[in-house]
Amino acid sequence: MMLNKLFVFLFIIILFLATEFIVSSLDKVKDEKHLSNVVADLNKAVKAIFNGALISSEVLKEMIEISDGKGITLKKFNLAAKQLTEGYSDVESIILLPNGVVSYVYPYDDNKNAIGHDILSGEDIKLGCMESILKKDVSIIGPVKLVQNGKQAFIVRRTVRTDNEFWGFISSIVYLESINNVVDNVLSKHGFDNYLVLGYNLGCKGKNEKLISSKGRLEGSLIKGVVGFSNVKWELSVSKVNSGIYFRTLVFLLLLALFLLVLLPIRYFKKYQGSEKQKFIFENEAHTDFLTGLLNRRGFERKIKAFHSVVDYGSIAIFDIDFFKKINDKYGHDVGDGVLVGFANFCMEHVSDKYVLCRSGGEEFILLMPITKIEQAKEICDQLRSMVSKENFEVEGLSLEVRISVGTAGYRDTNEIKSALTLADKALYRAKQEGRDRVCVS
């Protein structure tokens, strides 16, 4: 009798433990899946905000790099900045900092107090600036208190170099308020009324923890996820969702029914296989040709869009390696790939960094030459063709000679670039028809 009571007692204890185990496992899976969806939506929303700032700084960087004077006039800056801030509503202002000193600001009235501020002189932010210079990259800094108006904001800071020398920075400003609104909208949509988002000010010497956004009060056990974009890494904390007594009771009764009705040994509960946490990958967007390291066609199209309303006339050329198929057929595709890489490196070494070079596919390359008249473009292409013909490309112990055919055409504004590309393609066809190893103009 005592043995039976002990068995019943142990049986009930086991049922309670099994119930708690099942509910906890389901809660864990549910929490992870829920948090994964929240973080994915936050990443998407934050990326959308910062992308506008990144594109704005990239456009102005291109303007500076292709300008003959290695700079930009106030009139052109204001015109471009006005169009960019109107096109990207979350970009509150744009700042130009030659040698790290604030020189141009837009809009002026909201940012005039920042004029003359030297960000390389302050010890608290100098380290972050020097990292940006050395990496030749773009970084997102914040939240910081703005010198011009005291508001909390994020700064998208892009390093500009001309002729491989440091020129200065371009900063696009996004207010913390915009980020807070996005965070609250996303978390509210997913049913979280209490949360905490912490980040780090990567632009300061101490890289101290910073509050990005918070709401309500966190209680009980917490689950955490990472929101990341570019160099931004934020930690999101929310309270675990625990199932209530009714759900636990239901699970307990179901287990009890299973034991009583089936009268079979307890089967091991198979843990529910939760979904893996989504991996969050940032940016660089697939704009680079994997073999040569040049822009691919998608990256080339992006460059064209960046030139709209900024660059006037120019020329475009299409290069095609003559009889490239014979190289692949005779020596194999590995040697052919080596020739493509060698040719791309040769072009990058001898083509001005004001121009945009891309591999459009196979053995075909495109060279965009802004602010270059067709006569000058033909001369540039012919010089490059001549240099290529005198170069021996060393690949896997072989010394190979390469010839190229070139077609080139001009355009009067950026809206004509695609039609100029078609004309250049026709000129390339004519160059091949006329015997190859030559430049033809359409």
Coordinates of C-alpha atoms in Angstrom, one line a residue:
M1 CA 0.0 0.0 0.0
M2 CA 2.8 2.4 1.0
L3 CA 4.6 1.3 -2.2
N4 CA 1.6 2.2 -4.3
K5 CA 1.3 5.6 -2.7
L6 CA 5.0 6.3 -3.2
F7 CA 4.6 5.2 -6.9
V8 CA 1.6 7.6 -7.4
F9 CA 3.5 10.4 -5.7
L10 CA 6.6 9.9 -7.8
F11 CA 4.4 9.5 -10.9
I12 CA 2.7 12.9 -10.2
I13 CA 6.1 14.5 -9.6
I14 CA 7.4 13.2 -12.9
L15 CA 4.2 14.5 -14.6
F16 CA 4.7 17.9 -13.1
L17 CA 8.4 17.9 -14.1
A18 CA 7.5 16.7 -17.6
T19 CA 4.9 19.4 -17.9
E20 CA 7.3 22.1 -16.9
F21 CA 9.9 20.8 -19.3
I22 CA 7.5 20.7 -22.2
V23 CA 6.1 24.2 -21.5
S24 CA 9.6 25.7 -21.0
S25 CA 10.9 24.1 -24.2
L26 CA 7.9 25.4 -26.2
D27 CA 8.4 28.8 -24.6
K28 CA 12.1 28.8 -25.5
V29 CA 11.3 28.0 -29.1
K30 CA 8.6 30.5 -29.3
D31 CA 10.8 33.2 -27.7
E32 CA 13.7 32.5 -30.1
K33 CA 11.5 32.5 -33.2
H34 CA 9.7 35.6 -32.0
L35 CA 12.9 37.4 -31.2
S36 CA 14.4 36.3 -34.5
N37 CA 11.5 37.9 -36.4
V38 CA 11.7 41.1 -34.3
V39 CA 15.5 41.4 -35.0
A40 CA 15.0 40.7 -38.7
D41 CA 12.4 43.5 -38.9
L42 CA 14.5 45.9 -36.9
N43 CA 17.5 45.2 -39.1
K44 CA 15.4 45.9 -42.2
A45 CA 14.0 49.1 -40.8
V46 CA 17.3 50.4 -39.5
K47 CA 19.0 49.6 -42.7
A48 CA 16.4 51.5 -44.7
I49 CA 17.1 54.6 -42.6
F50 CA 20.9 54.4 -42.7
N51 CA 20.9 53.5 -46.4
G52 CA 19.7 57.0 -47.3
A53 CA 22.5 58.5 -45.3
L54 CA 25.1 56.1 -46.9
I55 CA 23.9 56.8 -50.4
S56 CA 23.9 60.6 -49.7
S57 CA 27.5 60.5 -48.5
E58 CA 28.5 58.3 -51.4
V59 CA 27.0 60.7 -54.0
L60 CA 28.9 63.7 -52.6
K61 CA 32.1 61.6 -52.3
E62 CA 31.8 60.8 -56.0
M63 CA 31.3 64.5 -56.8
I64 CA 34.5 65.4 -55.0
E65 CA 36.5 62.5 -56.5
I66 CA 35.6 63.3 -60.1
S67 CA 36.0 67.1 -59.8
D68 CA 39.1 68.6 -61.3
G69 CA 39.7 70.8 -58.4
K70 CA 39.4 68.1 -55.8
G71 CA 36.6 69.9 -54.2
I72 CA 33.1 71.2 -54.6
T73 CA 31.6 74.6 -54.8
L74 CA 29.0 75.7 -52.1
K75 CA 26.4 76.1 -54.8
K76 CA 26.8 72.6 -56.1
F77 CA 27.0 71.2 -52.5
N78 CA 23.7 73.0 -51.5
L79 CA 22.0 71.8 -54.7
A80 CA 23.0 68.2 -54.2
A81 CA 22.4 68.2 -50.5
K82 CA 18.9 69.7 -51.0
Q83 CA 18.0 67.0 -53.4
L84 CA 19.4 64.2 -51.2
T85 CA 17.7 65.3 -48.0
E86 CA 14.4 65.7 -49.9
G87 CA 14.9 62.2 -51.4
Y88 CA 15.8 60.6 -48.1
S89 CA 13.5 62.0 -45.4
D90 CA 15.5 60.5 -42.5
V91 CA 18.6 62.4 -43.4
E92 CA 18.3 65.6 -41.5
S93 CA 21.5 67.3 -42.6
I94 CA 24.7 66.8 -44.6
I95 CA 28.1 68.2 -43.6
L96 CA 31.3 68.6 -45.6
L97 CA 34.6 68.4 -43.6
P98 CA 37.7 69.0 -45.7
N99 CA 40.7 68.0 -43.5
G100 CA 38.2 67.2 -40.7
V101 CA 37.0 70.9 -40.4
V102 CA 33.3 71.6 -40.9
S103 CA 33.1 73.9 -43.9
Y104 CA 29.8 73.4 -45.7
V105 CA 26.5 72.5 -44.0
Y106 CA 23.0 71.9 -45.2
P107 CA 20.5 73.1 -44.1
Y108 CA 22.6 76.1 -43.1
D109 CA 20.3 77.7 -40.4
D110 CA 20.1 74.4 -38.5
N111 CA 23.8 73.7 -38.6
K112 CA 25.6 77.0 -38.8
N113 CA 27.0 76.7 -35.3
A114 CA 29.1 73.7 -36.4
I115 CA 31.0 75.8 -39.0
G116 CA 34.7 75.7 -38.2
H117 CA 34.5 72.8 -35.8
D118 CA 37.6 70.5 -36.2
I119 CA 36.7 66.9 -35.3
L120 CA 40.3 65.8 -35.4
S121 CA 41.2 68.1 -32.5
G122 CA 39.0 66.5 -29.9
E123 CA 40.7 63.7 -28.0
D124 CA 37.3 62.0 -27.3
I125 CA 36.5 61.5 -31.0
K126 CA 39.9 61.7 -32.6
L127 CA 40.5 58.0 -32.3
G128 CA 37.3 57.1 -34.1
C129 CA 38.2 59.6 -36.9
M130 CA 41.7 58.1 -37.3
E131 CA 40.2 54.6 -37.6
S132 CA 37.9 55.9 -40.4
I133 CA 40.9 57.4 -42.2
L134 CA 43.0 54.3 -42.0
K135 CA 40.3 52.0 -43.0
K136 CA 39.3 54.3 -45.9
D137 CA 35.7 53.3 -45.1
V138 CA 32.4 54.5 -43.8
S139 CA 31.4 54.3 -40.2
I140 CA 28.2 55.0 -38.3
I141 CA 28.8 56.8 -35.0
G142 CA 26.4 57.6 -32.2
P143 CA 24.3 58.5 -30.6
V144 CA 26.2 61.7 -29.9
K145 CA 25.2 65.2 -28.9
L146 CA 25.5 67.5 -31.9
V147 CA 27.7 70.6 -31.6
Q148 CA 25.3 72.7 -33.7
N149 CA 22.0 72.1 -31.9
G150 CA 22.6 69.8 -28.9
K151 CA 20.3 67.0 -30.3
Q152 CA 21.2 63.4 -30.0
A153 CA 21.9 61.9 -33.4
F154 CA 23.8 59.3 -35.4
I155 CA 26.6 60.5 -37.8
V156 CA 27.2 58.5 -41.0
R157 CA 30.9 59.5 -41.6
R158 CA 32.5 58.6 -44.9
T159 CA 36.2 59.1 -45.5
V160 CA 37.1 60.9 -48.8
R161 CA 40.5 60.3 -50.5
T162 CA 41.7 62.0 -53.7
D163 CA 44.9 60.7 -55.4
N164 CA 45.3 58.3 -52.5
E165 CA 45.6 61.2 -50.1
F166 CA 43.2 62.0 -47.2
W167 CA 40.9 64.8 -48.3
G168 CA 38.4 64.9 -45.5
F169 CA 35.0 63.6 -44.4
I170 CA 31.3 63.7 -45.5
S171 CA 28.8 63.3 -42.6
S172 CA 25.1 62.6 -43.0
I173 CA 23.1 63.2 -39.8
V174 CA 20.2 61.0 -38.7
Y175 CA 18.4 62.0 -35.5
L176 CA 18.1 59.5 -32.7
E177 CA 14.4 60.4 -32.6
S178 CA 14.0 58.8 -36.0
I179 CA 15.6 55.6 -34.8
N180 CA 13.5 55.5 -31.6
N181 CA 10.3 55.9 -33.7
V182 CA 11.3 52.9 -35.9
V183 CA 12.3 50.8 -32.9
D184 CA 9.0 51.5 -31.1
N185 CA 6.9 50.8 -34.2
V186 CA 8.6 47.5 -34.9
L187 CA 8.5 46.2 -31.3
S188 CA 4.9 47.4 -30.7
K189 CA 3.9 45.5 -33.9
H190 CA 5.4 42.4 -32.4
G191 CA 3.6 42.9 -29.1
F192 CA 6.6 44.1 -26.9
D193 CA 5.6 47.1 -24.8
N194 CA 8.8 46.8 -22.6
Y195 CA 12.2 46.7 -24.1
L196 CA 15.8 48.1 -23.9
V197 CA 18.2 48.7 -26.8
L198 CA 21.8 49.4 -25.9
G199 CA 24.6 50.3 -28.3
Y200 CA 28.2 51.7 -28.3
N201 CA 29.5 55.0 -29.5
L202 CA 32.2 53.7 -31.8
G203 CA 33.4 57.2 -32.6
C204 CA 34.6 57.9 -29.1
K205 CA 37.8 56.8 -27.3
G206 CA 36.0 54.9 -24.6
K207 CA 33.4 53.3 -26.8
N208 CA 31.0 53.6 -23.9
E209 CA 27.7 51.8 -23.7
K210 CA 24.9 54.1 -24.9
L211 CA 21.2 53.9 -24.5
I212 CA 19.5 53.8 -27.9
S213 CA 15.9 53.3 -26.9
S214 CA 13.8 52.0 -24.1
K215 CA 10.2 51.6 -23.0
G216 CA 8.5 50.4 -19.9
R217 CA 10.2 48.2 -17.4
L218 CA 11.8 44.8 -17.9
E219 CA 10.9 42.1 -15.4
G220 CA 11.8 38.4 -14.9
S221 CA 14.1 36.5 -17.3
L222 CA 15.3 38.3 -20.4
I223 CA 16.0 37.2 -23.9
K224 CA 18.5 39.2 -26.0
G225 CA 19.3 39.6 -29.7
V226 CA 21.7 41.6 -31.7
V227 CA 20.7 44.3 -34.3
G228 CA 23.5 44.9 -36.7
F229 CA 24.1 47.0 -39.8
S230 CA 27.5 48.2 -41.2
N231 CA 29.6 48.8 -38.0
V232 CA 26.4 49.2 -35.9
K233 CA 25.9 46.6 -33.2
W234 CA 23.0 47.1 -30.8
E235 CA 21.8 44.7 -28.0
L236 CA 18.0 44.3 -27.8
S237 CA 16.6 43.0 -24.4
V238 CA 13.0 41.9 -23.9
S239 CA 11.3 39.9 -21.2
K240 CA 10.6 36.2 -21.8
V241 CA 7.1 35.2 -22.5
N242 CA 6.0 32.6 -20.0
S243 CA 2.9 30.5 -20.6
G244 CA 0.3 30.8 -17.9
I245 CA -1.3 28.3 -15.5
Y246 CA -4.1 27.4 -17.9
F247 CA -1.7 26.2 -20.6
R248 CA 0.4 24.3 -18.0
T249 CA -2.7 22.6 -16.6
L250 CA -3.8 21.6 -20.1
V251 CA -0.4 20.1 -20.8
F252 CA -0.4 18.2 -17.5
L253 CA -3.9 16.8 -18.2
L254 CA -2.9 15.7 -21.7
L255 CA 0.2 13.9 -20.3
L256 CA -2.0 12.2 -17.6
A257 CA -4.5 11.1 -20.2
L258 CA -1.7 9.7 -22.4
F259 CA -0.4 7.6 -19.5
L260 CA -3.9 6.4 -18.3
L261 CA -5.3 5.6 -21.8
V262 CA -2.3 4.1 -23.5
L263 CA -0.9 2.3 -20.4
L264 CA 2.5 2.2 -22.1
P265 CA 5.9 3.3 -20.7
I266 CA 6.6 6.9 -21.0
R267 CA 8.1 7.8 -24.3
Y268 CA 10.9 10.2 -24.3
F269 CA 9.7 13.5 -25.2
K270 CA 11.5 14.6 -28.4
K271 CA 12.5 18.2 -28.1
Y272 CA 10.9 20.4 -30.5
Q273 CA 13.5 21.4 -33.1
G274 CA 13.6 25.1 -33.1
S275 CA 14.4 27.2 -36.0
E276 CA 18.0 28.4 -36.2
K277 CA 18.4 32.1 -35.5
Q278 CA 18.5 34.0 -38.7
K279 CA 22.0 35.2 -39.7
F280 CA 22.2 38.8 -40.3
I281 CA 24.5 39.8 -43.2
F282 CA 25.5 43.5 -44.0
E283 CA 26.8 45.4 -46.7
N284 CA 28.4 45.3 -48.8
E285 CA 25.6 44.8 -51.4
A286 CA 26.6 42.4 -54.2
H287 CA 28.1 45.0 -56.5
T288 CA 31.5 43.5 -57.0
D289 CA 32.7 40.9 -59.6
F290 CA 34.1 38.0 -57.6
L291 CA 36.9 37.2 -60.0
T292 CA 38.5 40.6 -60.8
G293 CA 37.4 42.7 -57.8
L294 CA 36.0 45.3 -60.2
L295 CA 32.4 46.5 -60.1
N296 CA 30.0 44.2 -61.8
R297 CA 27.1 45.3 -64.0
R298 CA 24.8 45.9 -61.0
G299 CA 27.5 48.0 -59.3
F300 CA 28.0 49.9 -62.5
E301 CA 24.2 50.7 -62.7
R302 CA 24.4 52.0 -59.1
K303 CA 27.2 54.3 -60.0
I304 CA 25.2 55.7 -62.9
K305 CA 22.3 56.5 -60.6
A306 CA 24.7 58.3 -58.2
F307 CA 25.8 60.6 -61.1
H308 CA 22.3 61.8 -61.9
S309 CA 21.9 65.6 -61.3
V310 CA 25.6 65.8 -60.4
V311 CA 27.7 65.1 -63.5
D312 CA 27.1 66.5 -67.0
Y313 CA 28.7 65.2 -70.2
G314 CA 31.1 62.3 -70.6
S315 CA 32.1 59.3 -72.6
I316 CA 31.8 55.5 -72.3
A317 CA 33.8 52.7 -73.7
I318 CA 33.5 48.9 -74.0
F319 CA 36.6 46.7 -74.1
D320 CA 36.6 43.2 -75.4
I321 CA 39.6 40.8 -75.2
D322 CA 40.3 39.6 -78.8
F323 CA 40.0 35.8 -79.3
F324 CA 39.6 35.1 -75.6
K325 CA 37.8 31.9 -76.3
K326 CA 41.0 30.5 -78.0
I327 CA 42.9 31.1 -74.7
N328 CA 40.3 29.1 -72.7
D329 CA 40.2 26.3 -75.4
K330 CA 44.0 26.1 -75.6
Y331 CA 45.1 26.6 -72.0
G332 CA 41.9 26.0 -69.9
H333 CA 39.6 28.2 -67.9
D334 CA 42.0 28.7 -65.0
V335 CA 44.5 30.4 -67.3
G336 CA 41.6 32.3 -68.9
D337 CA 40.6 33.5 -65.5
G338 CA 44.2 34.5 -64.7
V339 CA 44.3 36.6 -67.9
L340 CA 41.0 38.4 -66.9
V341 CA 42.4 39.2 -63.5
G342 CA 45.7 40.4 -65.0
F343 CA 43.9 42.5 -67.5
A344 CA 41.7 44.0 -64.8
N345 CA 44.7 44.8 -62.6
F346 CA 46.5 46.4 -65.6
C347 CA 43.5 48.6 -66.4
M348 CA 43.1 49.7 -62.8
E349 CA 46.8 50.6 -62.7
H350 CA 46.6 52.7 -65.8
V351 CA 43.1 54.1 -65.8
S352 CA 42.4 57.4 -63.8
D353 CA 40.6 56.9 -60.5
K354 CA 38.1 59.5 -61.7
Y355 CA 36.7 56.9 -64.1
V356 CA 34.5 53.9 -63.3
L357 CA 35.7 50.6 -64.6
C358 CA 33.6 47.4 -64.4
R359 CA 33.5 43.9 -65.8
S360 CA 30.1 43.5 -67.5
G361 CA 30.5 39.8 -68.1
G362 CA 32.9 37.3 -69.7
E363 CA 35.8 39.1 -71.4
E364 CA 33.9 42.4 -71.7
F365 CA 34.7 45.5 -69.6
I366 CA 33.1 48.9 -69.5
L367 CA 34.9 52.2 -68.8
L368 CA 32.8 55.2 -67.8
M369 CA 34.6 58.5 -68.3
P370 CA 32.7 61.5 -66.8
I371 CA 33.5 65.0 -68.0
T372 CA 35.6 63.6 -70.8
K373 CA 34.9 64.5 -74.4
I374 CA 34.8 61.8 -77.1
E375 CA 38.0 62.9 -78.7
Q376 CA 39.9 62.6 -75.4
A377 CA 38.2 59.3 -74.6
K378 CA 39.3 57.9 -77.9
E379 CA 42.9 58.9 -77.2
I380 CA 42.8 57.4 -73.7
C381 CA 41.4 54.1 -75.0
D382 CA 43.9 54.0 -77.8
Q383 CA 46.8 54.5 -75.4
L384 CA 45.4 51.8 -73.2
R385 CA 45.0 49.5 -76.2
S386 CA 48.6 50.1 -77.2
M387 CA 50.0 49.5 -73.7
V388 CA 48.0 46.2 -73.4
S389 CA 49.4 45.0 -76.8
K390 CA 53.0 45.5 -75.4
E391 CA 52.3 43.8 -72.1
N392 CA 53.0 40.1 -71.4
F393 CA 50.5 38.6 -68.9
E394 CA 52.2 35.9 -66.8
V395 CA 49.7 33.2 -65.8
E396 CA 50.8 29.8 -64.4
G397 CA 54.2 29.9 -66.0
L398 CA 52.9 31.1 -69.3
S399 CA 53.6 34.5 -70.9
L400 CA 50.6 35.5 -72.9
E401 CA 50.0 38.4 -75.3
V402 CA 46.6 40.1 -75.3
R403 CA 44.9 42.4 -77.8
I404 CA 41.7 44.3 -77.2
S405 CA 39.0 45.9 -79.4
V406 CA 37.3 49.0 -78.1
G407 CA 34.1 50.8 -79.0
T408 CA 33.4 54.2 -77.5
A409 CA 30.6 56.8 -77.6
G410 CA 29.8 60.1 -75.9
Y411 CA 26.8 61.4 -73.9
R412 CA 25.6 64.9 -73.1
D413 CA 24.0 64.2 -69.8
T414 CA 23.6 61.2 -67.5
N415 CA 20.2 60.3 -69.0
E416 CA 22.0 59.4 -72.2
I417 CA 24.5 57.0 -70.6
K418 CA 22.5 53.8 -71.4
S419 CA 21.9 54.9 -75.0
A420 CA 25.7 55.8 -75.3
L421 CA 26.4 52.3 -74.0
T422 CA 24.4 50.8 -76.9
L423 CA 26.3 53.0 -79.4
A424 CA 29.6 52.0 -77.9
D425 CA 28.6 48.3 -78.3
K426 CA 27.9 48.9 -82.0
A427 CA 31.3 50.6 -82.3
L428 CA 32.9 47.6 -80.7
Y429 CA 31.2 45.3 -83.2
R430 CA 32.6 47.5 -86.0
A431 CA 36.1 47.3 -84.5
K432 CA 35.9 43.6 -84.6
Q433 CA 34.6 43.6 -88.2
E434 CA 37.5 45.9 -89.3
G435 CA 40.2 43.5 -87.9
R436 CA 40.3 43.9 -84.1
D437 CA 43.0 45.5 -82.0
R438 CA 41.6 49.0 -82.6
V439 CA 39.4 51.7 -81.2
C440 CA 36.2 52.7 -83.1
V441 CA 34.0 55.7 -82.2
S442 CA 30.2 55.7 -82.7

